[in-house]
Short mmCIF file of C-alpha atoms in Angstrom, two decimals:
data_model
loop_
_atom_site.label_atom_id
_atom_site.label_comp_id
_atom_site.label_asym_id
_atom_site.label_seq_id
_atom_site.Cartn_x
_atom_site.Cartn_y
_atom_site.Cartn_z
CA UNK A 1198 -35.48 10.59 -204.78
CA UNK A 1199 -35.64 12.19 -208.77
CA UNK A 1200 -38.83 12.95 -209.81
CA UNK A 1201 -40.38 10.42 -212.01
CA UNK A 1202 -41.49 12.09 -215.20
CA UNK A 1203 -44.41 10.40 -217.71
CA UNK A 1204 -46.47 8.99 -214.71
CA UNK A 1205 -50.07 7.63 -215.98
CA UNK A 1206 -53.33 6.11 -214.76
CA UNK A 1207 -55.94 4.03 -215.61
CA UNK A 1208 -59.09 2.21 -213.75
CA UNK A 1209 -60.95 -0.52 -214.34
CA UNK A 1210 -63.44 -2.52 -213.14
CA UNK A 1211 -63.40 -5.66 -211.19
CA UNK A 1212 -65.36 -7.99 -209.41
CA UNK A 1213 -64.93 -5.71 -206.07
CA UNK A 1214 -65.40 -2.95 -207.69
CA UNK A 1215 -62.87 -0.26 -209.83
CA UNK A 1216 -59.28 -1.02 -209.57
CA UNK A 1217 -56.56 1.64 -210.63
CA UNK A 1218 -53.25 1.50 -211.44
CA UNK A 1219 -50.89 4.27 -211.66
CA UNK A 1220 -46.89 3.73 -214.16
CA UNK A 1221 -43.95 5.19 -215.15
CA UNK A 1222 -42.12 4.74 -218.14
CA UNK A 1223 -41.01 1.21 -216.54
CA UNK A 1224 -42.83 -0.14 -213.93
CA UNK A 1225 -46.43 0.05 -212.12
CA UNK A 1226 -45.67 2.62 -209.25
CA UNK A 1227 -48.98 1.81 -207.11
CA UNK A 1228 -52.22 -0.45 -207.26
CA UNK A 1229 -55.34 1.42 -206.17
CA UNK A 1230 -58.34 -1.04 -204.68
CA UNK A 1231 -61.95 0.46 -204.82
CA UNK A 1232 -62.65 3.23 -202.18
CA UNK A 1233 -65.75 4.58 -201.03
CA UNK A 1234 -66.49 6.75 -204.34
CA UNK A 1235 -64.90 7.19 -207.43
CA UNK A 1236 -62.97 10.62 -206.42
CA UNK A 1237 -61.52 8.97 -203.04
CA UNK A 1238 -59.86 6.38 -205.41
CA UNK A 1239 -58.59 8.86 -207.91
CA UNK A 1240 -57.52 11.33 -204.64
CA UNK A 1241 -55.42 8.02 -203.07
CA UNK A 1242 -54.06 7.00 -206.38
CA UNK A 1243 -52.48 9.89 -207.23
CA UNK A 1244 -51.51 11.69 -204.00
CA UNK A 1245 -48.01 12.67 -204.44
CA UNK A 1246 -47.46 11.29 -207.96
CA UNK A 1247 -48.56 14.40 -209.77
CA UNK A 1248 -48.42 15.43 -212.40
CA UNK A 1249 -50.27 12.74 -214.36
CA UNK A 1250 -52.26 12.17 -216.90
CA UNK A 1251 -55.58 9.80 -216.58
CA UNK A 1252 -55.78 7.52 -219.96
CA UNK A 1253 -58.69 4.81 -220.63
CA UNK A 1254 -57.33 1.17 -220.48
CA UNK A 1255 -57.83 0.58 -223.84
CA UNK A 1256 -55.58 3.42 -224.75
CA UNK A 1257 -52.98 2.11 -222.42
CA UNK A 1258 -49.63 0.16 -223.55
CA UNK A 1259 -49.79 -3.08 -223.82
CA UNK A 1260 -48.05 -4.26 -220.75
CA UNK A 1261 -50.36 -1.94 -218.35
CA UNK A 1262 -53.65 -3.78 -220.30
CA UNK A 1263 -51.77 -6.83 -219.49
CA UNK A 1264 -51.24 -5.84 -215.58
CA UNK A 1265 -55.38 -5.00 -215.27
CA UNK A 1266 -56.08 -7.86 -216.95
CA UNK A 1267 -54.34 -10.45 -214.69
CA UNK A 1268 -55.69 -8.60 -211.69
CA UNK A 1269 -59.22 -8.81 -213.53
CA UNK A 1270 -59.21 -12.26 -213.71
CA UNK A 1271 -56.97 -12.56 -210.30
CA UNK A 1272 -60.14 -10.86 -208.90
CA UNK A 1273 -62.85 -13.13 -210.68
CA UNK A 1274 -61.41 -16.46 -209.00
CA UNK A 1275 -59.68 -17.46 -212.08
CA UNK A 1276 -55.57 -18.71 -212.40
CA UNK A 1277 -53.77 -15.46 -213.13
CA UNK A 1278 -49.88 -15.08 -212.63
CA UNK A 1279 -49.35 -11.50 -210.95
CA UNK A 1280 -45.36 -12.15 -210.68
CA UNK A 1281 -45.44 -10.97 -214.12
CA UNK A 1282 -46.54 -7.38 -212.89
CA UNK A 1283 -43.90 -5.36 -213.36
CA UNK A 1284 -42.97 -3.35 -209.84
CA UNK A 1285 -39.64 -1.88 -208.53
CA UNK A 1286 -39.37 -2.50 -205.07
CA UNK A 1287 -36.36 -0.43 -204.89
CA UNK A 1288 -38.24 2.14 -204.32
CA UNK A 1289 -39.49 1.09 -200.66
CA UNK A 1290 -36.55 1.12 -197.51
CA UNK A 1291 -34.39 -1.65 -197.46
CA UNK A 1292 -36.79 -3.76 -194.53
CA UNK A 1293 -40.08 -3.43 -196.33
CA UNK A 1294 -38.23 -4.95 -199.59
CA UNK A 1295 -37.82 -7.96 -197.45
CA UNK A 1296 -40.94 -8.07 -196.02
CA UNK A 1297 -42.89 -7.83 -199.39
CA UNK A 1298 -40.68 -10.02 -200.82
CA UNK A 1299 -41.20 -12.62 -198.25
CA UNK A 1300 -45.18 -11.78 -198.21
CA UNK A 1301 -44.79 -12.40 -202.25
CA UNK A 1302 -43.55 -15.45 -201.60
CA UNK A 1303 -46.98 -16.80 -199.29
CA UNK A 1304 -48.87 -19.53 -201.49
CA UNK A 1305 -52.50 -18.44 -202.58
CA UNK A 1306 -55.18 -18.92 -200.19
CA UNK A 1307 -52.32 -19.39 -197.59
CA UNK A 1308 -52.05 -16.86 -194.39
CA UNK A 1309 -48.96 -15.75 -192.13
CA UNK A 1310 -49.15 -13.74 -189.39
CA UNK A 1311 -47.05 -10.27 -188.63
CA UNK A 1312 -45.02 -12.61 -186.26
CA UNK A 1313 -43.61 -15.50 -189.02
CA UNK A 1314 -43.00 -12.78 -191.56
CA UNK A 1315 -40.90 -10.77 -188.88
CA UNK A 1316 -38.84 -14.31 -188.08
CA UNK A 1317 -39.16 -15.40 -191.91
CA UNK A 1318 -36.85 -11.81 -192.79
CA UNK A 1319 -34.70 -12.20 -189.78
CA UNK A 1320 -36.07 -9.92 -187.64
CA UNK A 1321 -38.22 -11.13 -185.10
CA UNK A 1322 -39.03 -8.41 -182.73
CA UNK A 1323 -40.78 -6.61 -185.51
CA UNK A 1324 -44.14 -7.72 -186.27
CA UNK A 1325 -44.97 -4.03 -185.26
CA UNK A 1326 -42.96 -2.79 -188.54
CA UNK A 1327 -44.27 -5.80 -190.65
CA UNK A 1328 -47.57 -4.58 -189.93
CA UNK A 1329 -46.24 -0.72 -191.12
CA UNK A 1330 -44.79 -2.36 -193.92
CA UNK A 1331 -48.13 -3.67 -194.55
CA UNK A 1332 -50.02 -0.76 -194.27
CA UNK A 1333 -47.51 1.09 -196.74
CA UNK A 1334 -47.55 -1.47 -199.27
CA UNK A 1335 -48.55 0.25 -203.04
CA UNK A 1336 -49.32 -2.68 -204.49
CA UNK A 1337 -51.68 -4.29 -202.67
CA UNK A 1338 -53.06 -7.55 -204.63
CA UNK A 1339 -49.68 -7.92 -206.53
CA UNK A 1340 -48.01 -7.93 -202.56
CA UNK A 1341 -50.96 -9.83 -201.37
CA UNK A 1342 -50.74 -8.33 -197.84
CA UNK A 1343 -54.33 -9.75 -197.79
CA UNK A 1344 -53.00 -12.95 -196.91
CA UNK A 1345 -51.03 -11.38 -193.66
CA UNK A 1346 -52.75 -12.24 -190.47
CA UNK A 1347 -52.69 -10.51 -187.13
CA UNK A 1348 -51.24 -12.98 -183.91
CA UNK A 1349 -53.08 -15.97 -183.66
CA UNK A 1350 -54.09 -15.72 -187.23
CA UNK A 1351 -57.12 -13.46 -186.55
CA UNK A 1352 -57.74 -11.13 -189.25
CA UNK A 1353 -56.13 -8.28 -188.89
CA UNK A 1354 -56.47 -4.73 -190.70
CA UNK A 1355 -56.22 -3.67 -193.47
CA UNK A 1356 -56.08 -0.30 -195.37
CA UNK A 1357 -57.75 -0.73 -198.36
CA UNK A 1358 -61.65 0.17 -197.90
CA UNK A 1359 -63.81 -1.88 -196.26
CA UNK A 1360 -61.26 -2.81 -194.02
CA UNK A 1361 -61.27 -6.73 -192.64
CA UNK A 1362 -64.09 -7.19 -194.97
CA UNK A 1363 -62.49 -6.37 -198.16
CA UNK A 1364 -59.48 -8.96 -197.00
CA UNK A 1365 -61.90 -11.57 -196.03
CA UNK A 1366 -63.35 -11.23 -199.41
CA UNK A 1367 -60.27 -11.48 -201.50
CA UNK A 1368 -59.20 -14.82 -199.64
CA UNK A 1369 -62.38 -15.77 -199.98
CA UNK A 1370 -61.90 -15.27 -204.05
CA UNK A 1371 -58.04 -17.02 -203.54
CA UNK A 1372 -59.61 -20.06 -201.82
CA UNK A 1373 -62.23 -20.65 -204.49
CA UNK A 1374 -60.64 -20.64 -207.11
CA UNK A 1375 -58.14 -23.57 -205.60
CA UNK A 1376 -61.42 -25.62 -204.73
CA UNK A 1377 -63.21 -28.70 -206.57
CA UNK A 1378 -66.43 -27.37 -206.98
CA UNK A 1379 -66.04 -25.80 -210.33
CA UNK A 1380 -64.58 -29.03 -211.95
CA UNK A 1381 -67.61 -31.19 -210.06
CA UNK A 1382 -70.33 -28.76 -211.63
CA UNK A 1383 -69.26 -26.95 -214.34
CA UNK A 1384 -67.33 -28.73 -216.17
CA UNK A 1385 -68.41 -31.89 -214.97
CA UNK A 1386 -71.96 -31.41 -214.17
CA UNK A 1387 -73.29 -33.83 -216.87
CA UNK A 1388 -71.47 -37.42 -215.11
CA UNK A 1389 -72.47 -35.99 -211.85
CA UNK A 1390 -76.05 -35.72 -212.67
CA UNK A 1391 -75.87 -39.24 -214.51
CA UNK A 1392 -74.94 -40.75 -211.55
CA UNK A 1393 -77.76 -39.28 -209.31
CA UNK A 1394 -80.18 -41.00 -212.57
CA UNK A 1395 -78.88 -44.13 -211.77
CA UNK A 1396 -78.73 -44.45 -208.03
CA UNK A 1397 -82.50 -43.20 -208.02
CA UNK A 1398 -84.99 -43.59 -210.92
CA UNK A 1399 -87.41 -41.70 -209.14
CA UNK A 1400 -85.30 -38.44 -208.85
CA UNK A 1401 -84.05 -39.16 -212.34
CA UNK A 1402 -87.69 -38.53 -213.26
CA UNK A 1403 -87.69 -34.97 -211.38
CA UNK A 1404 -84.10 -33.83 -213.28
CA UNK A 1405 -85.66 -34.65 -216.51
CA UNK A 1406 -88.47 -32.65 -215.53
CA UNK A 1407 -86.12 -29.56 -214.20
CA UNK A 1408 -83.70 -29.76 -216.31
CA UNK A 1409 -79.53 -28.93 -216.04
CA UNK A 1410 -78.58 -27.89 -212.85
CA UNK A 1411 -77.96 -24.21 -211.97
CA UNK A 1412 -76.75 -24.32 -208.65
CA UNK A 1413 -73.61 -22.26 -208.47
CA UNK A 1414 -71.27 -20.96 -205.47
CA UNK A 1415 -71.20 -17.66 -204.47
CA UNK A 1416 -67.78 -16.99 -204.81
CA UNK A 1417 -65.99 -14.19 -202.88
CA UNK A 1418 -68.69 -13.61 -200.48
CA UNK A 1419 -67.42 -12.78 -196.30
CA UNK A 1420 -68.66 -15.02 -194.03
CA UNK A 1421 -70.27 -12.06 -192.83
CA UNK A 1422 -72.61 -11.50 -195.44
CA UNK A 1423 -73.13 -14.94 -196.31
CA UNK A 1424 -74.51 -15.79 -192.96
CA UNK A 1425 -76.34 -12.58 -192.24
CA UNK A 1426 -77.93 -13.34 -195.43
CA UNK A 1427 -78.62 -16.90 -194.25
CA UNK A 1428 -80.03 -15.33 -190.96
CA UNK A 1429 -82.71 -12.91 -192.64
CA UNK A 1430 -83.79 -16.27 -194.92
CA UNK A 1431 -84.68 -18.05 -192.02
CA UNK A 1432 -88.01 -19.27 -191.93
CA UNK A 1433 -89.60 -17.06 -194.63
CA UNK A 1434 -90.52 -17.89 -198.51
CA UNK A 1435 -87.97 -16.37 -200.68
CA UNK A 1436 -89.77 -13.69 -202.23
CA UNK A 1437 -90.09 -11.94 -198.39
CA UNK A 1438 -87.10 -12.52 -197.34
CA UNK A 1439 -85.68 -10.70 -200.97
CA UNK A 1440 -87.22 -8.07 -200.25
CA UNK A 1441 -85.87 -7.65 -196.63
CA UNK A 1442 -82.77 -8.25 -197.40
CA UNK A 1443 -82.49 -5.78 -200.07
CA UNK A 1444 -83.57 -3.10 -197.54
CA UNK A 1445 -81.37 -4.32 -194.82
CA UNK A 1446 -78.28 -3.67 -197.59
CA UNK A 1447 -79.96 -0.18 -198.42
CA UNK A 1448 -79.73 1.24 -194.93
CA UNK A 1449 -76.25 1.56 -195.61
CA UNK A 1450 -74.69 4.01 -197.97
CA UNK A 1451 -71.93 1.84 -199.66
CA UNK A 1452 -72.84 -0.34 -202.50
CA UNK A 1453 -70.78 -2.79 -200.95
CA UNK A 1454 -72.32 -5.35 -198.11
CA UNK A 1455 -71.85 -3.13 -194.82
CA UNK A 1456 -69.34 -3.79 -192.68
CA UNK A 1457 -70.13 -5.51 -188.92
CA UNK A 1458 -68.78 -2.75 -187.55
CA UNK A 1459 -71.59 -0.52 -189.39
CA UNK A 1460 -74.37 -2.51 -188.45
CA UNK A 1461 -73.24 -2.86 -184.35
CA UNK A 1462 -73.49 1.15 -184.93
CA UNK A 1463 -77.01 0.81 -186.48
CA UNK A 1464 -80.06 1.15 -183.94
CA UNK A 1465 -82.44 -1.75 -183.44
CA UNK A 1466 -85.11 0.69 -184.56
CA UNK A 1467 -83.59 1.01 -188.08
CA UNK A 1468 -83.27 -2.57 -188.78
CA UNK A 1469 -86.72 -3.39 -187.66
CA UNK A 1470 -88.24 -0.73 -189.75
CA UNK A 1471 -86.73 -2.92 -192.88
CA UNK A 1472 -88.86 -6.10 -191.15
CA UNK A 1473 -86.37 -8.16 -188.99
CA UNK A 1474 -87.52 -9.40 -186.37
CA UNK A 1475 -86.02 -8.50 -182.90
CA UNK A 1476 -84.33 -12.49 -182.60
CA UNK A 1477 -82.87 -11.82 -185.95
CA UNK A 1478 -81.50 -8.52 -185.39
CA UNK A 1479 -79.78 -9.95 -182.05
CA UNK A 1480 -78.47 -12.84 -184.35
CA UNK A 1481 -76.84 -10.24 -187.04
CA UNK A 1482 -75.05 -8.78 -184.33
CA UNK A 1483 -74.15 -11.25 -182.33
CA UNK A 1484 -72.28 -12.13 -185.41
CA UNK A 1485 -70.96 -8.86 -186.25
CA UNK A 1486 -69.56 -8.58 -182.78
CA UNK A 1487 -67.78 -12.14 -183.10
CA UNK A 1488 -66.37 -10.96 -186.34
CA UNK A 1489 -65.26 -7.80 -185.58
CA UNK A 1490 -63.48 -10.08 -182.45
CA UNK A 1491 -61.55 -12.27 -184.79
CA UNK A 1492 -63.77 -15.28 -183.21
CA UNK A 1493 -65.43 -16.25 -186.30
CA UNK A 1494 -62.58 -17.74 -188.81
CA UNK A 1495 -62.67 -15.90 -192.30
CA UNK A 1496 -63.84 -17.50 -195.62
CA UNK A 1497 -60.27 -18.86 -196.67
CA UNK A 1498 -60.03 -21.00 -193.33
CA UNK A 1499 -63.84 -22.32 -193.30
CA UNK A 1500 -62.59 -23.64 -196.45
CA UNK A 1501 -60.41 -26.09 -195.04
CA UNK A 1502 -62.38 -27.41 -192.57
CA UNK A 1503 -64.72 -29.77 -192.26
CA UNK A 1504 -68.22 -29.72 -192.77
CA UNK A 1505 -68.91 -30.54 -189.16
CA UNK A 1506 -65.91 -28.35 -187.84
CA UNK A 1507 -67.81 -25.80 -189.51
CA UNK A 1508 -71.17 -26.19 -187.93
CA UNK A 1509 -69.71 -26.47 -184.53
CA UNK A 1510 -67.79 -23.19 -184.72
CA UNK A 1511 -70.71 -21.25 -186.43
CA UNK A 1512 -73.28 -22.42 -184.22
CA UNK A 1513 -71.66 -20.68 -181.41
CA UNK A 1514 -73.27 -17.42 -183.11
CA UNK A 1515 -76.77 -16.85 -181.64
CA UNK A 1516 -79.53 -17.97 -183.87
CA UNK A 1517 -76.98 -19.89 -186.48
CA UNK A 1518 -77.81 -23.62 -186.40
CA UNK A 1519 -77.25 -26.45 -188.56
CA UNK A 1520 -79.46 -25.24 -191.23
CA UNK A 1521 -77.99 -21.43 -191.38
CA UNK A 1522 -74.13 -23.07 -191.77
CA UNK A 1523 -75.22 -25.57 -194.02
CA UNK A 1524 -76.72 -22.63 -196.44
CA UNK A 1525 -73.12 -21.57 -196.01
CA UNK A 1526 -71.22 -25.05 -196.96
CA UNK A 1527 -73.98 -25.47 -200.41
CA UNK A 1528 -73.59 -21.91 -201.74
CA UNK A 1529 -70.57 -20.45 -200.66
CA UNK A 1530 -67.70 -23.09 -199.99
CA UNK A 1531 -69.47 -25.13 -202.46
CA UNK A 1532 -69.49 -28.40 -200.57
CA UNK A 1533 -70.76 -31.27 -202.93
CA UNK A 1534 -72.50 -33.56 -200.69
CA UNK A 1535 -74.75 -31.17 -198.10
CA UNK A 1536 -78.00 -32.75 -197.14
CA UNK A 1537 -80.50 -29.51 -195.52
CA UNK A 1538 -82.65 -32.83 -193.81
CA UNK A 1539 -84.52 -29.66 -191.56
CA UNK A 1540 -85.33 -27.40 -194.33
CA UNK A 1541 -88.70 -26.99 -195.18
CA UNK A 1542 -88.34 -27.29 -198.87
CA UNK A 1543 -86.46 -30.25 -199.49
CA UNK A 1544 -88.50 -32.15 -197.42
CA UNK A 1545 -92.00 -30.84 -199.37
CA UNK A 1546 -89.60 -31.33 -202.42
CA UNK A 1547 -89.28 -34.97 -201.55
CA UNK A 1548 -92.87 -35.26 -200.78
CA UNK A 1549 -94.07 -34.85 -203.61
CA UNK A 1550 -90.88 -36.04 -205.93
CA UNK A 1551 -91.76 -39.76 -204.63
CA UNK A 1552 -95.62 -39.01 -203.88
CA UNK A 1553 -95.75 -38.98 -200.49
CA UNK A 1554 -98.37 -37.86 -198.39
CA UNK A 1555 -96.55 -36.23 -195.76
CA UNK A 1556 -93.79 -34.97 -195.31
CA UNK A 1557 -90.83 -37.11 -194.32
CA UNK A 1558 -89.12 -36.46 -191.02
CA UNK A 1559 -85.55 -35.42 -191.07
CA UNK A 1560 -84.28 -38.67 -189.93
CA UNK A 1561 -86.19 -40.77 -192.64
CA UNK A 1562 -84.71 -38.15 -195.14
CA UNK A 1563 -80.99 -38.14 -194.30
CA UNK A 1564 -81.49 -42.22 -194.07
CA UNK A 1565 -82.79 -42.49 -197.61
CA UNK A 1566 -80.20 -39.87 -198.66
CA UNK A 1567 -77.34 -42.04 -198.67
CA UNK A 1568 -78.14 -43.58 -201.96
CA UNK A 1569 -77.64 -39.77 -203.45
CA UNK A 1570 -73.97 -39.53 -202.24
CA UNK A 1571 -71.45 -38.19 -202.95
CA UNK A 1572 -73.82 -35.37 -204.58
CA UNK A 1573 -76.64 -34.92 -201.83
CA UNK A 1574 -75.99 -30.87 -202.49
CA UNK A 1575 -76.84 -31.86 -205.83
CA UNK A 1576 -79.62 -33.70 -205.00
CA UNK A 1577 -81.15 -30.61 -202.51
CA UNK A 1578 -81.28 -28.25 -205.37
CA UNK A 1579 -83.32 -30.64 -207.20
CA UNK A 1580 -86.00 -31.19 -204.44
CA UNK A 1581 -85.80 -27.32 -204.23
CA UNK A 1582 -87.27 -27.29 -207.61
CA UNK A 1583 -89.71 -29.78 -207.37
CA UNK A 1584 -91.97 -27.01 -204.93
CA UNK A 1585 -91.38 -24.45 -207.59
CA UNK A 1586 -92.93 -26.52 -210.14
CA UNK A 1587 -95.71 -27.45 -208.15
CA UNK A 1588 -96.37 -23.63 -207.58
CA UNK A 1589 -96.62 -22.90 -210.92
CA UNK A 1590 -98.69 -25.83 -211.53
CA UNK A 1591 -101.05 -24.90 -209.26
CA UNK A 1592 -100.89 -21.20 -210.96
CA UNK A 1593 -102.06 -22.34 -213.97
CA UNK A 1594 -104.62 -24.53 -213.14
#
């Protein structure tokens, strides 16, 4: 092959972290995900291309700022065409042109597994050298080999780092931004909230008090961290179970959420020190081991499921009942109409939202719920508030 003369590169950040990209006079020769550190990134980018010259992406022409800026807003959930990326597979052996082309081809927020792309490009013995293929691929993102599955469509690996995790959390951004929540509650919060008024005057009362409605989804989260997040919340008052959290994630030396493989390789001794309690550290990896097992389906598939589908698969995990998934379905698929019945703070929200003396029992809650569909999530958030008001009240008095 002739050497390629006037090769560049550029990073820039993104919502999982910096993203390089490294052109020739024509086309973008490789796509560089986050690594580890800074210098691992800048090693992987340009191994083999040199020499090279690093530019900032401001300096950059204008269809390289145009390349980082559809994966910039590719990677923050939002409609970006990455077609118009311009890439010469030419430059790849005859059978991986097919199989990118054919992976190019896979909807967003769809999966295939090794096996259909082998039969898709006529070959289909070879879901060995799909997965090579795979694991060669420079453009990762722009040949969203994310979106390839191992048999059975568990997740499979992937060589970008952070490994299943970072490809569980790129669907997870794909599937989001195809979903309903954001046109429910951000665009149309206001008639949502309306309706709530008028189907109960007495709640109407407590969203005048509270205001607009912040409740957002998490998007791009794994179901990993979402849950093991849900798991250290269990039965303790925010503030506590902040501040365990945060030291659970600082065991580990990546800024990113550790990987379950990480944290089945962490001693029970370490995670108590940082205040989890011996059930909740058997919970964590209970999950982590189901994960790493391709048990657990990834973000992308959750999504297209039903609520209850959901709670039946996850509450196979030890410790993960109805409430821990349904912390999953409000704020991270974003599921509209999610009634918490058990939680301890929409029921003292309800309490005293409609002056009750105690408590009601989840039964009598979900009951009176129905007037509050289909926005019940809604609804929660709203009750959640109520107890913070009452705190401060009580502070100031």
């Amino acid at each position: 092959m002739a050497v390629v003369q006037n090769r560049s590169y550029c990073f820039f950040d993104t919502e999982i972290g910096p993203c390089g990209l490294l052109w020739n006079e024509s086309f973008i020769e490789r796509v560089q995900l986050p690594e580890k550190s800074a210098a691992e990134a800048k090693r992987r980018l340009i191994d083999k291309a040199k020499p090279c010259r690093e530019m900032d992406l401001d300096q950059c022409p204008i269809w390289v700022k145009d390349s980082a800026e559809r994966l910039q807003r590719f990677l923050l959930g939002t409609q970006a065409d990455l077609s118009a990326i311009p890439i010469d597979l030419g430059q790849s052996p005859p059978f991986f042109q097919k199989v990118f082309q054919a992976t190019r081809a896979i909807p967003s927020g769809q999966t295939r597994t090794y096996g259909e792309l082998a039969r898709q490009v006529g070959s289909p013995n070879a879901a060995r050298a799909v997965g090579q293929a795979m694991g060669r691929n420079p453009w990762p993102l722009v040949i969203p080999c994310h979106r390839v599955m191992a048999a059975g469509g568990k997740m499979g690996g992937y060589s970008a780092f952070g490994g299943i995790q970072t490809k569980q959390q790129i669907l997870a951004i794909e599937i989001a931004s195809m979903m309903d929540w954001k046109s429910d509650f951000q665009s149309s919060a206001a008639s949502a909230i309306e309706q709530l008024k008028k189907q109960d005057e007495q709640l109407a009362t407590l969203i005048e008090r509270v205001g607009p409605c912040l409740l957002r989804p998490k998007y791009g989260s794994s179901v990993f961290a979402a849950l093991t997040e849900a798991i250290v919340y269990q039965q303790l008052h925010g503030k506590a179970a902040a501040t365990i959290f945060g030291r659970f994630r600082a065991l580990f030396a990546s800024e990113e959420f550790p990987h379950p493989s990480a944290v089945l390789e962490t001693s029970d001794d370490l995670l108590r020190g940082v205040g989890l309690s011996r059930s909740k550290i058997l919970s964590i990896k209970d999950l982590a081991r189901r994960i790493v097992a391709g048990d657990i389906p990834i973000m992308a598939d959750l999504a297209k499921m039903s609520d209850q589908d959901i709670i039946k698969i996850l509450s196979k995990v030890r410790g993960i009942g109805p409430w821990t998934a349904q912390m999953l379905l409000i704020f991270d698929l974003g599921r509209v109409d999610v009634l918490p019945d058990s939680d301890f703070g929409v029921r003292k929200g309800f309490a005293l939202t409609f002056h009750k003396r105690n408590m009601p029992t989840p039964e009598a809650l979900l009951k009176y719920s129905i007037r509050w569909k289909p926005y019940r999530s809604l609804a929660a958030w709203y009750l959640w508030q109520a107890v913070d008001l009452e705190k401060a009240r009580n502070k100031g008095e």
